Tab-separated table of C-alpha atoms and ligand atoms in Angstrom:
chain	number	residue	atom	x	y	z
A	1	MET	CA	14.877	6.083	103.947
A	2	PRO	CA	12.618	8.297	106.300
A	3	SER	CA	9.628	6.447	107.742
A	4	SER	CA	6.221	7.748	106.617
A	5	GLY	CA	5.100	10.753	108.471
A	6	ALA	CA	8.826	11.484	109.593
A	7	PRO	CA	9.977	15.181	109.127
A	8	ALA	CA	11.475	15.829	105.647
A	9	THR	CA	15.366	15.832	105.760
A	10	SER	CA	17.649	17.461	103.341
A	11	PRO	CA	19.427	15.158	100.808
A	12	ILE	CA	22.929	14.251	101.981
A	13	ALA	CA	26.037	13.863	99.680
A	14	PRO	CA	26.994	10.179	98.933
A	15	GLU	CA	30.188	10.572	100.932
A	16	GLN	CA	28.218	11.341	103.875
A	17	ALA	CA	25.989	8.500	103.462
A	18	LEU	CA	28.910	6.278	103.198
A	19	ALA	CA	30.370	7.829	106.639
A	20	LEU	CA	26.966	7.385	108.185
A	21	LEU	CA	26.728	3.564	107.318
A	22	GLN	CA	30.184	3.187	108.479
A	23	TRP	CA	29.443	4.692	111.811
A	24	GLN	CA	26.423	2.651	112.140
A	25	ILE	CA	28.231	-0.621	111.411
A	26	GLU	CA	30.710	0.469	113.903
A	27	MET	CA	28.065	0.805	116.507
A	28	GLY	CA	26.742	-2.799	115.540
A	29	ALA	CA	24.112	-1.825	113.514
A	30	ASP	CA	25.227	-4.219	110.819
A	31	GLU	CA	21.909	-5.974	109.965
A	32	ALA	CA	18.203	-5.006	109.709
A	33	ILE	CA	16.064	-6.384	112.785
A	34	GLY	CA	12.975	-4.172	112.646
A	35	TRP	CA	10.111	-4.358	110.113
A	36	THR	CA	9.983	-0.506	109.776
A	37	PRO	CA	12.999	1.437	108.854
A	38	VAL	CA	14.433	4.091	111.265
A	39	ASP	CA	15.255	7.564	110.218
A	40	HIS	CA	18.521	7.999	111.998
A	41	LEU	CA	19.165	11.436	110.311
A	42	ALA	CA	15.785	12.805	112.144
A	43	PRO	CA	16.389	15.295	114.795
A	44	PRO	CA	16.641	13.511	118.524
A	45	GLN	CA	13.298	12.851	119.921
A	46	ARG	CA	12.220	14.847	123.028
A	47	GLU	CA	12.729	12.474	126.191
A	48	PRO	CA	10.221	12.456	129.135
A	49	THR	CA	12.908	13.160	131.528
A	50	GLN	CA	14.201	16.260	129.722
A	51	PRO	CA	13.802	19.569	131.602
A	52	PRO	CA	10.783	21.609	131.052
A	53	ALA	CA	12.257	23.870	128.403
A	54	ALA	CA	12.744	20.801	126.189
A	55	ALA	CA	9.477	19.492	126.897
A	56	ALA	CA	8.336	22.521	125.680
A	57	GLY	CA	9.926	22.017	122.413
A	58	ARG	CA	12.742	24.587	123.123
A	59	PRO	CA	16.317	23.480	123.806
A	60	PRO	CA	17.217	24.321	127.323
A	61	PRO	CA	19.261	27.489	127.713
A	62	ALA	CA	22.954	27.317	127.796
A	63	ALA	CA	24.418	27.783	131.169
A	64	ALA	CA	26.708	30.613	131.553
A	65	VAL	CA	30.267	29.387	132.829
A	66	ALA	CA	33.682	30.494	133.056
A	67	PRO	CA	36.796	28.599	133.536
A	68	PRO	CA	38.087	27.648	136.935
A	69	ARG	CA	39.824	30.517	138.551
A	70	ALA	CA	42.423	28.777	140.120
A	71	LEU	CA	43.729	27.829	136.729
A	72	VAL	CA	43.203	31.042	134.915
A	73	GLU	CA	44.827	33.208	137.682
A	74	SER	CA	47.649	30.583	138.700
A	75	ALA	CA	50.480	32.238	140.458
A	76	ALA	CA	53.049	29.487	139.400
A	77	GLU	CA	55.670	30.849	137.467
A	78	PRO	CA	55.124	28.741	134.383
A	79	ALA	CA	51.625	30.132	134.072
A	80	GLN	CA	52.590	33.630	134.793
A	81	SER	CA	55.199	33.499	132.083
A	82	ALA	CA	52.743	31.982	129.395
A	83	ARG	CA	50.262	34.663	130.225
A	84	THR	CA	52.975	37.211	129.300
A	85	LEU	CA	54.129	35.394	126.075
A	86	ALA	CA	50.549	34.398	124.794
A	87	ALA	CA	49.322	38.083	125.153
A	88	ARG	CA	52.283	39.356	122.945
A	89	ALA	CA	51.179	37.025	120.261
A	90	GLU	CA	49.206	38.819	117.526
A	91	THR	CA	48.779	36.193	114.823
A	92	ILE	CA	48.368	32.284	115.011
A	93	GLU	CA	51.847	31.916	113.529
A	94	ALA	CA	53.215	34.142	116.587
A	95	LEU	CA	51.155	32.135	118.859
A	96	ALA	CA	52.438	28.785	117.411
A	97	ALA	CA	56.333	30.081	117.623
A	98	ALA	CA	55.743	31.352	121.286
A	99	ILE	CA	54.416	27.910	122.343
A	100	ALA	CA	57.121	26.075	120.586
A	101	GLY	CA	59.714	28.325	122.459
A	102	PHE	CA	58.051	28.096	125.646
A	103	ASP	CA	60.408	26.058	128.070
A	104	ALA	CA	58.581	26.394	131.250
A	105	CYS	CA	56.313	23.368	130.870
A	106	PRO	CA	58.244	20.276	132.331
A	107	LEU	CA	56.407	18.106	129.899
A	108	LYS	CA	58.459	19.485	127.102
A	109	ARG	CA	61.610	18.010	128.478
A	110	THR	CA	60.332	14.477	127.642
A	111	ALA	CA	58.367	15.142	124.391
A	112	THR	CA	60.028	14.731	121.005
A	113	ASN	CA	57.479	17.451	119.432
A	114	THR	CA	55.380	20.478	120.423
A	115	VAL	CA	51.968	19.664	119.128
A	116	PHE	CA	49.913	22.663	118.636
A	117	MET	CA	47.137	22.600	116.185
A	118	ASP	CA	45.827	20.956	113.194
A	119	GLY	CA	43.082	22.129	110.510
A	120	ASN	CA	42.111	25.501	109.581
A	121	ALA	CA	42.607	28.459	112.069
A	122	ALA	CA	39.663	30.408	110.106
A	123	ALA	CA	37.482	27.177	110.640
A	124	PRO	CA	34.157	28.179	112.703
A	125	LEU	CA	34.518	24.933	114.782
A	126	MET	CA	37.484	24.505	117.495
A	127	ILE	CA	37.826	21.079	119.038
A	128	VAL	CA	40.132	21.066	121.970
A	129	GLY	CA	40.842	17.415	123.472
A	130	GLU	CA	43.428	16.332	126.309
A	131	ALA	CA	47.200	16.128	125.315
A	132	PRO	CA	49.094	14.592	122.617
A	133	GLY	CA	49.592	10.593	122.544
A	134	ALA	CA	52.529	8.753	121.377
A	135	ASP	CA	51.568	9.221	117.522
A	136	GLU	CA	50.895	13.102	117.932
A	137	ASP	CA	54.226	13.158	119.721
A	138	ARG	CA	56.067	11.673	116.964
A	139	ILE	CA	54.217	13.718	114.362
A	140	GLY	CA	53.897	16.935	115.783
A	141	LYS	CA	50.141	17.192	115.052
A	142	PRO	CA	46.930	16.529	117.355
A	143	PHE	CA	44.803	13.546	116.852
A	144	VAL	CA	46.679	11.594	114.290
A	145	GLY	CA	46.307	8.197	116.133
A	146	ARG	CA	43.480	5.839	116.297
A	147	ALA	CA	41.445	8.469	118.336
A	148	GLY	CA	41.927	11.164	115.791
A	149	GLN	CA	40.883	8.503	112.953
A	150	LEU	CA	37.699	7.983	114.779
A	151	LEU	CA	37.224	11.975	115.224
A	152	ASP	CA	37.840	12.146	111.569
A	153	ARG	CA	35.079	9.832	110.852
A	154	MET	CA	32.784	11.461	113.413
A	155	LEU	CA	33.537	15.014	111.563
A	156	ALA	CA	32.781	13.319	107.958
A	157	ALA	CA	29.215	12.211	109.367
A	158	ILE	CA	28.311	15.496	109.865
A	159	GLY	CA	29.818	16.785	106.318
A	160	LEU	CA	33.206	18.005	108.005
A	161	ASP	CA	36.884	17.534	107.373
A	162	ARG	CA	39.906	19.018	108.697
A	163	SER	CA	39.579	21.910	106.445
A	164	GLY	CA	36.550	22.930	108.158
A	165	VAL	CA	37.747	22.566	111.801
A	166	GLN	CA	40.472	23.422	114.158
A	167	ILE	CA	41.914	20.867	116.257
A	168	THR	CA	44.011	21.590	119.314
A	169	ASN	CA	44.514	20.184	123.036
A	170	VAL	CA	44.544	21.875	126.592
A	171	ILE	CA	48.369	20.561	126.780
A	172	TYR	CA	50.965	20.878	123.734
A	173	TRP	CA	53.299	18.188	124.851
A	174	ARG	CA	52.925	14.407	125.495
A	175	PRO	CA	52.759	13.521	129.497
A	176	PRO	CA	54.856	10.453	129.919
A	177	GLY	CA	52.946	7.126	129.627
A	178	ASN	CA	50.023	9.178	128.306
A	179	ARG	CA	49.174	9.937	132.203
A	180	LYS	CA	46.477	12.582	132.692
A	181	PRO	CA	48.139	16.143	132.815
A	182	THR	CA	48.642	17.866	136.296
A	183	ALA	CA	46.750	20.958	137.178
A	184	GLN	CA	49.965	23.099	137.082
A	185	GLU	CA	50.857	21.548	133.520
A	186	VAL	CA	47.213	22.611	132.415
A	187	ALA	CA	47.604	25.962	134.094
A	188	ALA	CA	50.816	26.642	132.096
A	189	CYS	CA	49.136	25.921	128.829
A	190	LEU	CA	45.952	27.631	129.275
A	191	PRO	CA	47.131	31.118	128.410
A	192	PHE	CA	47.940	29.675	125.191
A	193	VAL	CA	44.596	27.982	124.686
A	194	PHE	CA	42.827	31.266	125.502
A	195	ARG	CA	44.957	33.318	122.842
A	196	HIS	CA	44.304	30.771	120.442
A	197	ILE	CA	40.525	31.040	121.004
A	198	VAL	CA	40.747	35.083	121.009
A	199	LEU	CA	42.894	35.016	117.832
A	200	SER	CA	40.914	32.464	115.773
A	201	ARG	CA	37.492	33.574	116.959
A	202	PRO	CA	35.626	30.060	116.438
A	203	LYS	CA	31.787	30.287	116.419
A	204	VAL	CA	31.380	27.138	118.431
A	205	LEU	CA	33.927	25.123	120.694
A	206	VAL	CA	33.890	21.417	121.223
A	207	LEU	CA	35.471	19.760	124.472
A	208	ALA	CA	36.432	16.215	123.660
A	209	GLY	CA	36.567	14.340	126.937
A	210	GLY	CA	36.666	15.026	130.693
A	211	THR	CA	40.054	16.737	130.927
A	212	ALA	CA	39.150	19.364	128.194
A	213	ALA	CA	35.643	19.825	130.185
A	214	SER	CA	37.028	20.265	133.700
A	215	THR	CA	39.953	22.633	132.210
A	216	LEU	CA	37.531	25.137	130.741
A	217	LEU	CA	33.994	24.466	132.669
A	218	ASP	CA	34.244	25.429	136.220
A	219	THR	CA	31.862	22.373	137.247
A	220	ALA	CA	32.785	19.241	139.384
A	221	GLU	CA	30.469	17.369	136.982
A	222	GLY	CA	31.936	14.667	134.731
A	223	ILE	CA	31.706	14.265	131.245
A	224	THR	CA	28.932	11.752	131.183
A	225	ARG	CA	26.801	14.443	132.748
A	226	LEU	CA	28.145	17.198	130.707
A	227	ARG	CA	28.109	15.704	127.407
A	228	GLY	CA	25.289	17.061	124.989
A	229	ARG	CA	24.620	20.292	127.075
A	230	TRP	CA	25.480	23.624	125.771
A	231	PHE	CA	27.263	26.233	127.821
A	232	ASP	CA	28.067	29.956	127.228
A	233	LEU	CA	31.707	30.122	127.912
A	234	ALA	CA	33.359	33.223	129.081
A	235	VAL	CA	36.787	33.391	127.423
A	236	PRO	CA	38.992	35.898	128.778
A	237	GLY	CA	39.775	38.373	126.205
A	238	LEU	CA	36.558	37.544	124.197
A	239	ASP	CA	33.625	40.189	124.512
A	240	ALA	CA	30.798	37.480	123.943
A	241	PRO	CA	30.324	34.076	125.350
A	242	LEU	CA	31.509	31.072	123.197
A	243	PRO	CA	28.847	28.318	122.522
A	244	THR	CA	30.604	25.316	124.054
A	245	LEU	CA	29.647	21.689	123.733
A	246	PRO	CA	31.423	19.039	125.935
A	247	MET	CA	31.283	15.526	123.982
A	248	PHE	CA	32.726	12.063	124.681
A	249	HIS	CA	36.362	11.880	123.742
A	250	PRO	CA	36.957	9.610	120.590
A	251	ALA	CA	39.300	7.474	122.728
A	252	PHE	CA	36.669	6.668	125.291
A	253	LEU	CA	34.322	5.864	122.241
A	254	LEU	CA	36.933	3.326	121.115
A	255	ARG	CA	36.927	1.705	124.474
A	256	SER	CA	33.139	1.950	124.958
A	257	PRO	CA	31.514	1.748	121.445
A	258	GLU	CA	27.816	1.521	123.028
A	259	ARG	CA	28.303	5.180	123.767
A	260	LYS	CA	28.481	6.184	120.158
A	261	ARG	CA	24.755	6.511	120.363
A	262	GLU	CA	24.927	9.564	122.659
A	263	ALA	CA	27.948	10.954	120.584
A	264	TRP	CA	25.843	10.795	117.388
A	265	ARG	CA	23.239	12.758	118.938
A	266	ASP	CA	25.837	15.522	120.085
A	267	LEU	CA	27.127	15.446	116.651
A	268	LEU	CA	23.667	16.289	115.242
A	269	ALA	CA	23.162	19.098	117.826
A	270	LEU	CA	26.683	20.271	116.866
A	271	LYS	CA	25.750	20.360	112.990
A	272	ALA	CA	22.487	22.314	114.048
A	273	LYS	CA	24.334	24.761	115.879
A	274	LEU	CA	27.069	25.575	113.132
A	275	ALA	CA	23.864	25.699	110.719
A	276	GLU	CA	22.271	28.178	112.885
A	277	LEU	CA	25.506	30.267	113.280
A	278	SER	CA	26.552	30.240	109.866
B	1	URA	N1	44.063	12.590	122.508
B	1	URA	C1	43.795	13.830	122.768
B	1	URA	O1	43.187	14.222	123.642
B	1	URA	N2	44.576	14.679	121.751
B	1	URA	C2	45.295	14.180	120.843
B	1	URA	O2	45.873	14.927	120.046
B	1	URA	C3	45.361	12.852	120.694
B	1	URA	C4	44.938	11.889	121.764
Protein backbone atom coordinates (compact mmCIF):
# COMPACT_ATOMS: atom_id res chain seq x y z
CA MET A 1 0.00 0.00 0.00
CA PRO A 2 1.29 3.51 -0.75
CA SER A 3 2.34 5.41 2.38
CA SER A 4 0.42 8.60 3.09
CA GLY A 5 1.63 11.51 0.97
CA ALA A 6 3.17 9.15 -1.61
CA PRO A 7 2.30 9.85 -5.25
CA ALA A 8 -0.73 7.89 -6.46
CA THR A 9 0.16 4.83 -8.50
CA SER A 10 -2.13 3.14 -10.99
CA PRO A 11 -3.68 -0.16 -9.86
CA ILE A 12 -1.75 -3.22 -10.94
CA ALA A 13 -3.08 -6.53 -12.18
CA PRO A 14 -3.10 -9.49 -9.72
CA GLU A 15 -0.47 -11.39 -11.73
CA GLN A 16 1.81 -8.32 -11.64
CA ALA A 17 1.30 -8.02 -7.88
CA LEU A 18 2.20 -11.71 -7.53
CA ALA A 19 5.31 -11.30 -9.70
CA LEU A 20 6.31 -8.32 -7.57
CA LEU A 21 5.87 -10.26 -4.33
CA GLN A 22 7.91 -13.16 -5.72
CA TRP A 23 10.59 -10.69 -6.75
CA GLN A 24 10.72 -9.17 -3.26
CA ILE A 25 10.93 -12.60 -1.63
CA GLU A 26 13.84 -13.48 -3.94
CA MET A 27 15.53 -10.26 -2.85
CA GLY A 28 15.25 -11.41 0.75
CA ALA A 29 12.38 -9.09 1.67
CA ASP A 30 10.31 -11.90 3.14
CA GLU A 31 9.26 -10.32 6.44
CA ALA A 32 8.06 -6.91 7.65
CA ILE A 33 10.79 -5.12 9.60
CA GLY A 34 9.65 -1.47 9.54
CA TRP A 35 6.78 0.38 11.21
CA THR A 36 5.74 2.20 8.07
CA PRO A 37 5.00 0.53 4.75
CA VAL A 38 7.32 1.28 1.84
CA ASP A 39 5.85 1.89 -1.60
CA HIS A 40 8.09 -0.18 -3.86
CA LEU A 41 6.04 0.89 -6.88
CA ALA A 42 6.78 4.60 -6.41
CA PRO A 43 9.18 6.14 -8.96
CA PRO A 44 12.83 6.00 -7.82
CA GLN A 45 13.76 8.84 -5.45
CA ARG A 46 16.35 11.35 -6.58
CA GLU A 47 19.74 10.73 -5.01
CA PRO A 48 21.93 13.59 -3.80
CA THR A 49 24.88 12.39 -5.90
CA GLN A 50 22.98 12.48 -9.21
CA PRO A 51 24.08 14.92 -11.92
CA PRO A 52 22.44 18.40 -12.16
CA ALA A 53 19.69 17.49 -14.65
CA ALA A 54 18.43 14.73 -12.36
CA ALA A 55 18.75 17.02 -9.34
CA ALA A 56 16.48 19.48 -11.19
CA GLY A 57 13.85 16.74 -11.58
CA ARG A 58 14.75 15.88 -15.16
CA PRO A 59 16.41 12.60 -16.14
CA PRO A 60 19.96 13.13 -17.40
CA PRO A 61 20.02 13.42 -21.22
CA ALA A 62 20.81 10.19 -23.05
CA ALA A 63 24.41 10.07 -24.31
CA ALA A 64 24.75 9.68 -28.10
CA VAL A 65 26.87 6.63 -28.83
CA ALA A 66 27.77 4.35 -31.75
CA PRO A 67 29.04 0.76 -31.72
CA PRO A 68 32.85 0.34 -31.77
CA ARG A 69 34.18 0.88 -35.31
CA ALA A 70 36.68 -1.97 -35.00
CA LEU A 71 33.74 -4.37 -34.73
CA VAL A 72 31.43 -2.67 -37.23
CA GLU A 73 34.10 -2.36 -39.91
CA SER A 74 36.01 -5.56 -39.21
CA ALA A 75 37.91 -6.60 -42.34
CA ALA A 76 37.95 -10.27 -41.30
CA GLU A 77 36.39 -12.56 -43.90
CA PRO A 78 33.54 -13.88 -41.66
CA ALA A 79 32.45 -10.32 -40.81
CA GLN A 80 32.53 -9.23 -44.46
CA SER A 81 30.54 -12.24 -45.56
CA ALA A 82 28.02 -11.64 -42.74
CA ARG A 83 27.59 -8.01 -43.87
CA THR A 84 26.76 -9.17 -47.43
CA LEU A 85 24.29 -11.84 -46.30
CA ALA A 86 22.62 -9.62 -43.70
CA ALA A 87 22.11 -6.77 -46.19
CA ARG A 88 20.30 -9.14 -48.56
CA ALA A 89 17.72 -10.22 -45.95
CA GLU A 90 14.48 -8.28 -46.40
CA THR A 91 12.44 -10.00 -43.68
CA ILE A 92 13.07 -11.52 -40.25
CA GLU A 93 12.40 -14.98 -41.73
CA ALA A 94 15.00 -14.38 -44.45
CA LEU A 95 17.42 -13.14 -41.80
CA ALA A 96 16.81 -16.26 -39.66
CA ALA A 97 17.52 -18.42 -42.72
CA ALA A 98 20.68 -16.44 -43.55
CA ILE A 99 22.00 -16.88 -40.00
CA ALA A 100 21.13 -20.59 -39.97
CA GLY A 101 23.04 -21.03 -43.25
CA PHE A 102 26.06 -18.94 -42.18
CA ASP A 103 29.07 -21.23 -41.73
CA ALA A 104 31.86 -18.70 -41.27
CA CYS A 105 31.60 -18.36 -37.49
CA PRO A 106 33.76 -21.18 -36.06
CA LEU A 107 31.44 -21.50 -33.04
CA LYS A 108 28.86 -23.12 -35.29
CA ARG A 109 31.04 -26.21 -35.62
CA THR A 110 30.82 -27.05 -31.91
CA ALA A 111 27.21 -25.91 -31.35
CA THR A 112 24.15 -28.17 -31.57
CA ASN A 113 21.73 -25.46 -32.69
CA THR A 114 21.67 -21.96 -34.10
CA VAL A 115 19.98 -19.74 -31.53
CA PHE A 116 18.49 -16.65 -33.19
CA MET A 117 15.55 -15.11 -31.37
CA ASP A 118 12.47 -15.70 -29.28
CA GLY A 119 9.38 -13.59 -28.68
CA ASN A 120 7.58 -11.26 -31.02
CA ALA A 121 9.56 -9.65 -33.86
CA ALA A 122 7.01 -6.81 -33.93
CA ALA A 123 7.43 -5.98 -30.22
CA PRO A 124 8.63 -2.50 -29.23
CA LEU A 125 11.24 -3.88 -26.81
CA MET A 126 14.31 -5.84 -27.90
CA ILE A 127 16.59 -7.46 -25.34
CA VAL A 128 20.09 -8.45 -26.42
CA GLY A 129 22.09 -10.83 -24.25
CA GLU A 130 25.51 -12.44 -24.67
CA ALA A 131 25.43 -15.94 -26.13
CA PRO A 132 23.48 -19.20 -25.83
CA GLY A 133 24.35 -21.47 -22.91
CA ALA A 134 23.89 -25.25 -22.70
CA ASP A 135 20.06 -25.13 -22.40
CA GLU A 136 19.71 -22.64 -25.25
CA ASP A 137 22.05 -24.70 -27.43
CA ARG A 138 19.98 -27.83 -26.76
CA ILE A 139 16.59 -26.18 -27.37
CA GLY A 140 17.54 -23.61 -30.04
CA LYS A 141 15.99 -20.59 -28.29
CA PRO A 142 17.61 -17.76 -26.31
CA PHE A 143 17.21 -17.40 -22.54
CA VAL A 144 15.45 -20.68 -21.75
CA GLY A 145 17.69 -21.78 -18.84
CA ARG A 146 17.80 -20.44 -15.26
CA ALA A 147 18.84 -16.96 -16.37
CA GLY A 148 15.99 -16.96 -18.87
CA GLN A 149 13.52 -17.94 -16.19
CA LEU A 150 14.68 -15.01 -14.07
CA LEU A 151 14.41 -12.77 -17.13
CA ASP A 152 10.79 -13.91 -17.54
CA ARG A 153 10.07 -13.02 -13.90
CA MET A 154 11.71 -9.62 -14.35
CA LEU A 155 9.54 -8.95 -17.40
CA ALA A 156 6.42 -10.15 -15.57
CA ALA A 157 7.16 -7.66 -12.80
CA ILE A 158 6.63 -4.84 -15.31
CA GLY A 159 3.65 -6.47 -17.00
CA LEU A 160 5.47 -8.06 -19.95
CA ASP A 161 5.91 -11.56 -21.28
CA ARG A 162 7.61 -12.98 -24.36
CA SER A 163 4.73 -11.94 -26.61
CA GLY A 164 5.67 -8.33 -25.83
CA VAL A 165 9.43 -8.53 -26.33
CA GLN A 166 11.97 -9.86 -28.76
CA ILE A 167 14.96 -11.58 -27.22
CA THR A 168 18.25 -12.31 -28.93
CA ASN A 169 22.02 -12.38 -28.31
CA VAL A 170 25.14 -10.86 -29.83
CA ILE A 171 26.28 -14.42 -30.65
CA TYR A 172 24.09 -17.13 -32.21
CA TRP A 173 26.12 -20.22 -31.27
CA ARG A 174 27.20 -21.44 -27.85
CA PRO A 175 30.86 -20.78 -27.10
CA PRO A 176 32.43 -24.04 -25.79
CA GLY A 177 32.29 -24.19 -22.00
CA ASN A 178 30.30 -20.94 -21.99
CA ARG A 179 33.49 -18.91 -22.40
CA LYS A 180 33.23 -15.25 -23.35
CA PRO A 181 32.99 -14.79 -27.14
CA THR A 182 36.06 -13.36 -28.87
CA ALA A 183 36.05 -10.05 -30.76
CA GLN A 184 36.25 -11.99 -34.06
CA GLU A 185 33.20 -14.08 -33.16
CA VAL A 186 31.28 -10.97 -32.14
CA ALA A 187 32.29 -9.14 -35.35
CA ALA A 188 31.05 -12.11 -37.41
CA CYS A 189 27.57 -12.00 -35.83
CA LEU A 190 27.18 -8.23 -35.45
CA PRO A 191 25.94 -7.48 -39.01
CA PHE A 192 23.03 -9.86 -38.37
CA VAL A 193 22.27 -8.19 -35.03
CA PHE A 194 22.12 -4.78 -36.76
CA ARG A 195 19.96 -6.13 -39.56
CA HIS A 196 17.62 -7.67 -36.99
CA ILE A 197 17.25 -4.25 -35.33
CA VAL A 198 16.69 -2.50 -38.68
CA LEU A 199 14.08 -5.02 -39.86
CA SER A 200 12.12 -5.15 -36.61
CA ARG A 201 12.54 -1.49 -35.57
CA PRO A 202 12.12 -1.80 -31.80
CA LYS A 203 11.42 1.41 -29.88
CA VAL A 204 13.72 0.49 -27.02
CA LEU A 205 16.80 -1.72 -26.76
CA VAL A 206 17.98 -3.37 -23.53
CA LEU A 207 21.55 -4.64 -23.37
CA ALA A 208 21.67 -7.46 -20.84
CA GLY A 209 25.17 -7.66 -19.36
CA GLY A 210 28.66 -6.42 -20.08
CA THR A 211 29.26 -8.30 -23.32
CA ALA A 212 26.16 -6.91 -25.04
CA ALA A 213 26.94 -3.45 -23.67
CA SER A 214 30.58 -3.45 -24.79
CA THR A 215 29.60 -4.83 -28.21
CA LEU A 216 27.08 -2.08 -28.93
CA LEU A 217 28.31 0.92 -26.93
CA ASP A 218 31.73 2.33 -27.71
CA THR A 219 32.81 2.81 -24.12
CA ALA A 220 35.36 1.22 -21.85
CA GLU A 221 33.05 1.46 -18.83
CA GLY A 222 31.84 -1.75 -17.25
CA ILE A 223 28.22 -2.79 -16.79
CA THR A 224 28.18 -1.72 -13.14
CA ARG A 225 28.70 1.88 -14.24
CA LEU A 226 26.66 1.66 -17.45
CA ARG A 227 23.49 0.09 -16.08
CA GLY A 228 20.54 2.34 -15.58
CA ARG A 229 21.85 5.04 -17.95
CA TRP A 230 20.09 5.78 -21.22
CA PHE A 231 22.04 5.95 -24.47
CA ASP A 232 20.94 7.09 -27.93
CA LEU A 233 22.47 4.37 -30.06
CA ALA A 234 23.28 5.05 -33.71
CA VAL A 235 22.53 1.73 -35.41
CA PRO A 236 23.85 1.44 -38.98
CA GLY A 237 20.77 1.43 -41.25
CA LEU A 238 18.41 3.23 -38.84
CA ASP A 239 17.67 6.90 -39.49
CA ALA A 240 17.07 7.80 -35.82
CA PRO A 241 19.05 6.81 -32.73
CA LEU A 242 17.58 4.01 -30.65
CA PRO A 243 16.95 4.57 -26.89
CA THR A 244 19.15 1.95 -25.24
CA LEU A 245 19.39 0.84 -21.62
CA PRO A 246 22.19 -1.40 -20.33
CA MET A 247 21.09 -3.62 -17.42
CA PHE A 248 22.63 -6.36 -15.33
CA HIS A 249 22.53 -9.78 -16.96
CA PRO A 250 20.03 -12.12 -15.21
CA ALA A 251 22.82 -14.72 -14.79
CA PHE A 252 24.77 -12.10 -12.81
CA LEU A 253 21.68 -11.39 -10.71
CA LEU A 254 21.40 -15.10 -9.92
CA ARG A 255 24.96 -14.99 -8.57
CA SER A 256 24.56 -11.59 -6.90
CA PRO A 257 20.95 -11.31 -5.71
CA GLU A 258 21.80 -8.20 -3.68
CA ARG A 259 22.05 -6.32 -7.02
CA LYS A 260 18.39 -6.99 -7.82
CA ARG A 261 17.50 -3.70 -6.14
CA GLU A 262 19.32 -1.83 -8.92
CA ALA A 263 17.78 -4.10 -11.55
CA TRP A 264 14.35 -3.26 -10.19
CA ARG A 265 15.07 0.45 -10.59
CA ASP A 266 16.16 -0.17 -14.17
CA LEU A 267 12.99 -2.15 -14.86
CA LEU A 268 10.89 0.77 -13.64
CA ALA A 269 12.83 3.16 -15.89
CA LEU A 270 12.30 0.75 -18.79
CA LYS A 271 8.58 0.54 -18.10
CA ALA A 272 8.32 4.34 -17.99
CA LYS A 273 10.24 4.71 -21.28
CA LEU A 274 8.01 2.16 -23.03
CA ALA A 275 4.92 4.00 -21.78
CA GLU A 276 6.37 7.33 -22.96
CA LEU A 277 7.12 5.98 -26.44
CA SER A 278 3.92 3.95 -26.95
N1 LIG B 1 22.71 -15.96 -21.44
C1 LIG B 1 22.64 -15.16 -22.51
O1 LIG B 1 23.27 -14.12 -22.57
N2 LIG B 1 21.85 -15.54 -23.51
C2 LIG B 1 21.12 -16.64 -23.49
O2 LIG B 1 20.42 -16.90 -24.45
C3 LIG B 1 21.20 -17.45 -22.35
C4 LIG B 1 22.01 -17.10 -21.32
